[in-house]
Amino acid sequence: MTDIAIVDYGMGNLRSVSKALEHVAPDASIVVTADPEVVRKAGRVVVPGQGAMPDCLRELDAHGLRGAVLDAAINKPFLGICIGLQMLFESSEEGNVKGLGVVSGKVLRFPPAAMVSTSGQKLKVPHMGWNQVHQIIDHPLWKDIPNDARFYFVHSYYVETTSPEPAAAYSLYPFVFTCAVAKDNIFAVQFHPEKSHEAGLTLLRNFVQWEPISHTDRARM
């Protein structure tokens, strides 16, 4: 059985994610796959993504992966990266599309009028580069990662949760926005751990070792 499946729907930074996971888990069976059955049988699932949300969702459906991704988000350790975070939400302003609806909330574009720093400097969109991540909750994936550690971001949209509970971390650009969510067996981040040096590798190592209780198992308790 595949230990970790990295979902390939044609829109992700797959090589970097795969190499980073191979580095932190050299003995694991790691595959990049567009096969829904491989995703369903994998012990852990990673969904990366880059590009426009409508394109990502269309390609997810074109590859027949929606059901497998939803199943993983309910039943096994699941890591979403960038669009892999955003697609979990109910809707997105980008193309006015519906997401997978696993996390309550929406995806919003950085509003041009608000993109001004405290010194009056106009900020660029997309938000690109290193930024501090402020942890909100104690979570196994934050183990050995200092609070306020810096991670690498590339995005023009951000997530807004309906309630505070799923938020696991926030960043500022220039206002506070949620940059990580945690829900049962799901952990998803707006930044790119595979591009974030030691802090990112530590998060990926923590994911490989994480043993959450799935939504299905919680319902049986």
Short mmCIF file of C-alpha atoms in Angstrom, two decimals:
data_model
loop_
_atom_site.label_atom_id
_atom_site.label_comp_id
_atom_site.label_asym_id
_atom_site.label_seq_id
_atom_site.Cartn_x
_atom_site.Cartn_y
_atom_site.Cartn_z
CA MET A 1 0.00 0.00 0.00
CA THR A 2 1.14 3.51 -0.74
CA ASP A 3 2.04 5.36 2.45
CA ILE A 4 1.57 8.86 1.01
CA ALA A 5 -0.29 9.85 -2.16
CA ILE A 6 0.34 13.30 -3.62
CA VAL A 7 -2.71 14.12 -5.71
CA ASP A 8 -1.86 15.09 -9.29
CA TYR A 9 -4.68 16.94 -11.03
CA GLY A 10 -2.33 18.92 -13.25
CA MET A 11 -2.13 22.07 -11.12
CA GLY A 12 0.34 21.44 -8.30
CA ASN A 13 4.00 22.00 -7.53
CA LEU A 14 4.34 18.25 -7.37
CA ARG A 15 8.07 17.68 -7.75
CA SER A 16 9.02 20.03 -4.89
CA VAL A 17 6.39 18.51 -2.60
CA SER A 18 7.46 14.97 -3.47
CA LYS A 19 11.17 15.70 -2.95
CA ALA A 20 10.50 17.38 0.40
CA LEU A 21 8.45 14.42 1.62
CA GLU A 22 11.08 11.97 0.41
CA HIS A 23 13.65 13.94 2.39
CA VAL A 24 11.73 13.77 5.68
CA ALA A 25 10.39 10.22 5.15
CA PRO A 26 13.04 8.31 3.18
CA ASP A 27 11.57 4.92 4.05
CA ALA A 28 7.98 5.75 3.08
CA SER A 29 6.28 4.75 -0.16
CA ILE A 30 5.43 8.12 -1.77
CA VAL A 31 3.69 8.43 -5.14
CA VAL A 32 2.46 11.31 -7.27
CA THR A 33 -0.77 10.05 -8.76
CA ALA A 34 -3.86 11.00 -10.74
CA ASP A 35 -5.45 7.60 -10.07
CA PRO A 36 -8.43 7.90 -7.68
CA GLU A 37 -8.01 4.30 -6.51
CA VAL A 38 -4.41 4.89 -5.50
CA VAL A 39 -5.54 7.94 -3.54
CA ARG A 40 -8.31 5.93 -1.86
CA LYS A 41 -5.91 3.18 -0.79
CA ALA A 42 -3.11 5.47 0.43
CA GLY A 43 -2.46 5.84 4.14
CA ARG A 44 -2.01 9.62 3.88
CA VAL A 45 -2.97 12.15 1.23
CA VAL A 46 -1.40 15.48 0.25
CA VAL A 47 -3.26 17.88 -2.05
CA PRO A 48 -1.03 20.68 -3.34
CA GLY A 49 -2.17 23.23 -5.91
CA GLN A 50 -1.23 26.36 -7.79
CA GLY A 51 -3.19 28.49 -10.22
CA ALA A 52 -6.81 29.59 -10.41
CA MET A 53 -9.43 27.92 -8.24
CA PRO A 54 -11.94 27.33 -11.10
CA ASP A 55 -9.24 25.61 -13.16
CA CYS A 56 -8.15 23.47 -10.22
CA LEU A 57 -11.67 22.27 -9.46
CA ARG A 58 -12.36 21.59 -13.14
CA GLU A 59 -9.19 19.52 -13.43
CA LEU A 60 -9.99 17.69 -10.21
CA ASP A 61 -13.30 16.61 -11.73
CA ALA A 62 -11.75 15.87 -15.14
CA HIS A 63 -9.39 13.39 -13.47
CA GLY A 64 -12.24 11.83 -11.46
CA LEU A 65 -10.50 12.78 -8.21
CA ARG A 66 -13.20 14.73 -6.35
CA GLY A 67 -14.64 11.70 -4.57
CA ALA A 68 -11.24 10.33 -3.59
CA VAL A 69 -10.13 13.70 -2.22
CA LEU A 70 -13.36 14.10 -0.24
CA ASP A 71 -12.97 10.58 1.13
CA ALA A 72 -9.41 11.36 2.21
CA ALA A 73 -10.50 14.60 3.87
CA ILE A 74 -12.91 12.59 6.03
CA ASN A 75 -11.03 9.37 6.70
CA LYS A 76 -7.24 9.75 6.74
CA PRO A 77 -4.42 12.18 7.51
CA PHE A 78 -4.89 14.95 4.93
CA LEU A 79 -2.58 17.85 4.15
CA GLY A 80 -3.75 20.65 1.86
CA ILE A 81 -1.27 23.16 0.46
CA CYS A 82 -2.22 26.54 -1.09
CA ILE A 83 -5.15 25.75 -3.42
CA GLY A 84 -5.32 22.47 -1.52
CA LEU A 85 -6.44 24.62 1.42
CA GLN A 86 -8.76 26.90 -0.53
CA MET A 87 -10.68 24.13 -2.31
CA LEU A 88 -11.79 22.74 1.07
CA PHE A 89 -14.00 25.79 1.63
CA GLU A 90 -17.60 26.34 0.54
CA SER A 91 -17.03 29.01 -2.10
CA SER A 92 -14.47 31.28 -3.72
CA GLU A 93 -14.62 34.78 -5.16
CA GLU A 94 -12.21 33.56 -7.81
CA GLY A 95 -14.62 32.68 -10.57
CA ASN A 96 -17.53 32.60 -8.09
CA VAL A 97 -17.17 28.83 -7.78
CA LYS A 98 -18.28 26.36 -5.14
CA GLY A 99 -15.57 24.50 -3.28
CA LEU A 100 -15.66 21.07 -1.69
CA GLY A 101 -17.48 22.39 1.38
CA VAL A 102 -15.43 20.44 3.92
CA VAL A 103 -14.63 23.59 5.93
CA SER A 104 -17.25 26.28 6.52
CA GLY A 105 -16.20 29.62 5.07
CA LYS A 106 -15.15 31.29 1.85
CA VAL A 107 -12.14 32.32 -0.20
CA LEU A 108 -11.67 36.05 -0.77
CA ARG A 109 -9.36 38.17 -2.91
CA PHE A 110 -7.04 40.63 -1.21
CA PRO A 111 -8.98 43.92 -1.62
CA PRO A 112 -6.92 46.54 -3.51
CA ALA A 113 -8.06 49.41 -1.26
CA ALA A 114 -6.72 47.66 1.84
CA MET A 115 -3.32 46.74 0.42
CA VAL A 116 -1.33 49.47 2.15
CA SER A 117 1.33 48.90 4.82
CA THR A 118 1.45 50.76 8.13
CA SER A 119 4.09 53.05 6.59
CA GLY A 120 1.77 53.90 3.68
CA GLN A 121 3.53 51.73 1.13
CA LYS A 122 1.32 50.03 -1.46
CA LEU A 123 1.50 46.25 -1.19
CA LYS A 124 1.55 43.95 -4.19
CA VAL A 125 -0.90 41.20 -5.01
CA PRO A 126 -0.14 38.35 -5.20
CA HIS A 127 1.31 38.20 -1.71
CA MET A 128 4.65 36.63 -2.50
CA GLY A 129 7.56 35.90 -0.21
CA TRP A 130 8.36 35.10 3.40
CA ASN A 131 5.98 35.97 6.19
CA GLN A 132 5.54 35.11 9.84
CA VAL A 133 3.00 32.48 10.83
CA HIS A 134 1.41 33.00 14.23
CA GLN A 135 0.11 29.77 15.73
CA ILE A 136 -3.35 29.93 17.31
CA ILE A 137 -3.72 26.38 18.61
CA ASP A 138 -1.49 23.65 19.94
CA HIS A 139 -1.40 21.02 17.20
CA PRO A 140 0.88 18.05 16.42
CA LEU A 141 1.92 19.62 13.10
CA TRP A 142 3.36 22.63 14.95
CA LYS A 143 5.68 20.41 17.00
CA ASP A 144 9.25 21.83 17.13
CA ILE A 145 8.22 24.83 15.00
CA PRO A 146 8.67 28.14 16.85
CA ASN A 147 5.68 30.41 17.00
CA ASP A 148 6.09 33.27 14.49
CA ALA A 149 8.34 31.13 12.27
CA ARG A 150 8.53 32.34 8.68
CA PHE A 151 7.05 30.42 5.76
CA TYR A 152 6.92 31.09 2.02
CA PHE A 153 3.67 32.38 0.48
CA VAL A 154 2.43 32.89 -3.09
CA HIS A 155 -1.28 33.77 -3.30
CA SER A 156 -3.81 36.41 -4.32
CA TYR A 157 -6.70 34.96 -2.30
CA TYR A 158 -7.10 34.04 1.36
CA VAL A 159 -9.57 31.97 3.38
CA GLU A 160 -12.11 33.27 5.86
CA THR A 161 -13.63 30.70 8.22
CA THR A 162 -17.27 31.01 9.28
CA SER A 163 -16.32 30.35 12.92
CA PRO A 164 -12.98 30.63 14.73
CA GLU A 165 -12.60 26.92 15.53
CA PRO A 166 -10.87 25.63 12.36
CA ALA A 167 -8.21 28.37 12.34
CA ALA A 168 -4.80 27.00 13.32
CA ALA A 169 -2.63 30.02 12.46
CA TYR A 170 -2.76 33.51 11.03
CA SER A 171 -0.48 35.87 9.18
CA LEU A 172 -0.64 39.57 8.30
CA TYR A 173 -0.70 41.15 4.83
CA PRO A 174 -1.41 43.86 5.88
CA PHE A 175 -4.44 42.69 7.90
CA VAL A 176 -4.89 39.44 9.78
CA PHE A 177 -5.86 36.46 7.62
CA THR A 178 -6.12 32.75 8.39
CA CYS A 179 -3.18 30.86 6.90
CA ALA A 180 -3.75 27.39 8.37
CA VAL A 181 -6.78 25.36 9.40
CA ALA A 182 -7.14 22.16 11.40
CA LYS A 183 -10.25 19.99 11.54
CA ASP A 184 -10.20 16.38 12.76
CA ASN A 185 -7.78 14.60 10.37
CA ILE A 186 -7.34 17.68 8.12
CA PHE A 187 -4.48 20.14 8.30
CA ALA A 188 -4.22 22.66 5.48
CA VAL A 189 -2.00 25.68 4.92
CA GLN A 190 -1.90 28.68 2.61
CA PHE A 191 1.90 28.79 2.57
CA HIS A 192 4.25 26.32 0.89
CA PRO A 193 6.04 24.10 3.42
CA GLU A 194 8.00 22.46 0.59
CA LYS A 195 9.61 25.86 -0.09
CA SER A 196 10.00 26.96 3.53
CA HIS A 197 13.35 25.45 4.52
CA GLU A 198 13.64 23.89 7.98
CA ALA A 199 10.28 25.06 9.33
CA GLY A 200 8.51 23.63 6.31
CA LEU A 201 10.39 20.34 6.45
CA THR A 202 9.54 20.05 10.15
CA LEU A 203 5.84 20.51 9.36
CA LEU A 204 6.01 17.82 6.67
CA ARG A 205 7.87 15.49 9.04
CA ASN A 206 5.18 16.07 11.65
CA PHE A 207 2.50 15.26 9.07
CA VAL A 208 4.16 11.95 8.22
CA GLN A 209 4.16 11.01 11.93
CA TRP A 210 0.69 12.37 12.74
CA GLU A 211 -1.98 9.88 13.87
CA PRO A 212 -5.28 11.80 14.03
CA ILE A 213 -8.71 10.37 14.72
CA SER A 214 -10.75 10.51 11.52
CA HIS A 215 -14.23 11.98 11.28
CA THR A 216 -15.63 8.49 10.74
CA ASP A 217 -13.91 7.13 13.86
CA ARG A 218 -15.08 10.11 15.91
CA ALA A 219 -18.67 9.37 14.89
CA ARG A 220 -18.30 5.81 16.21
CA MET A 221 -16.99 6.92 19.61
#
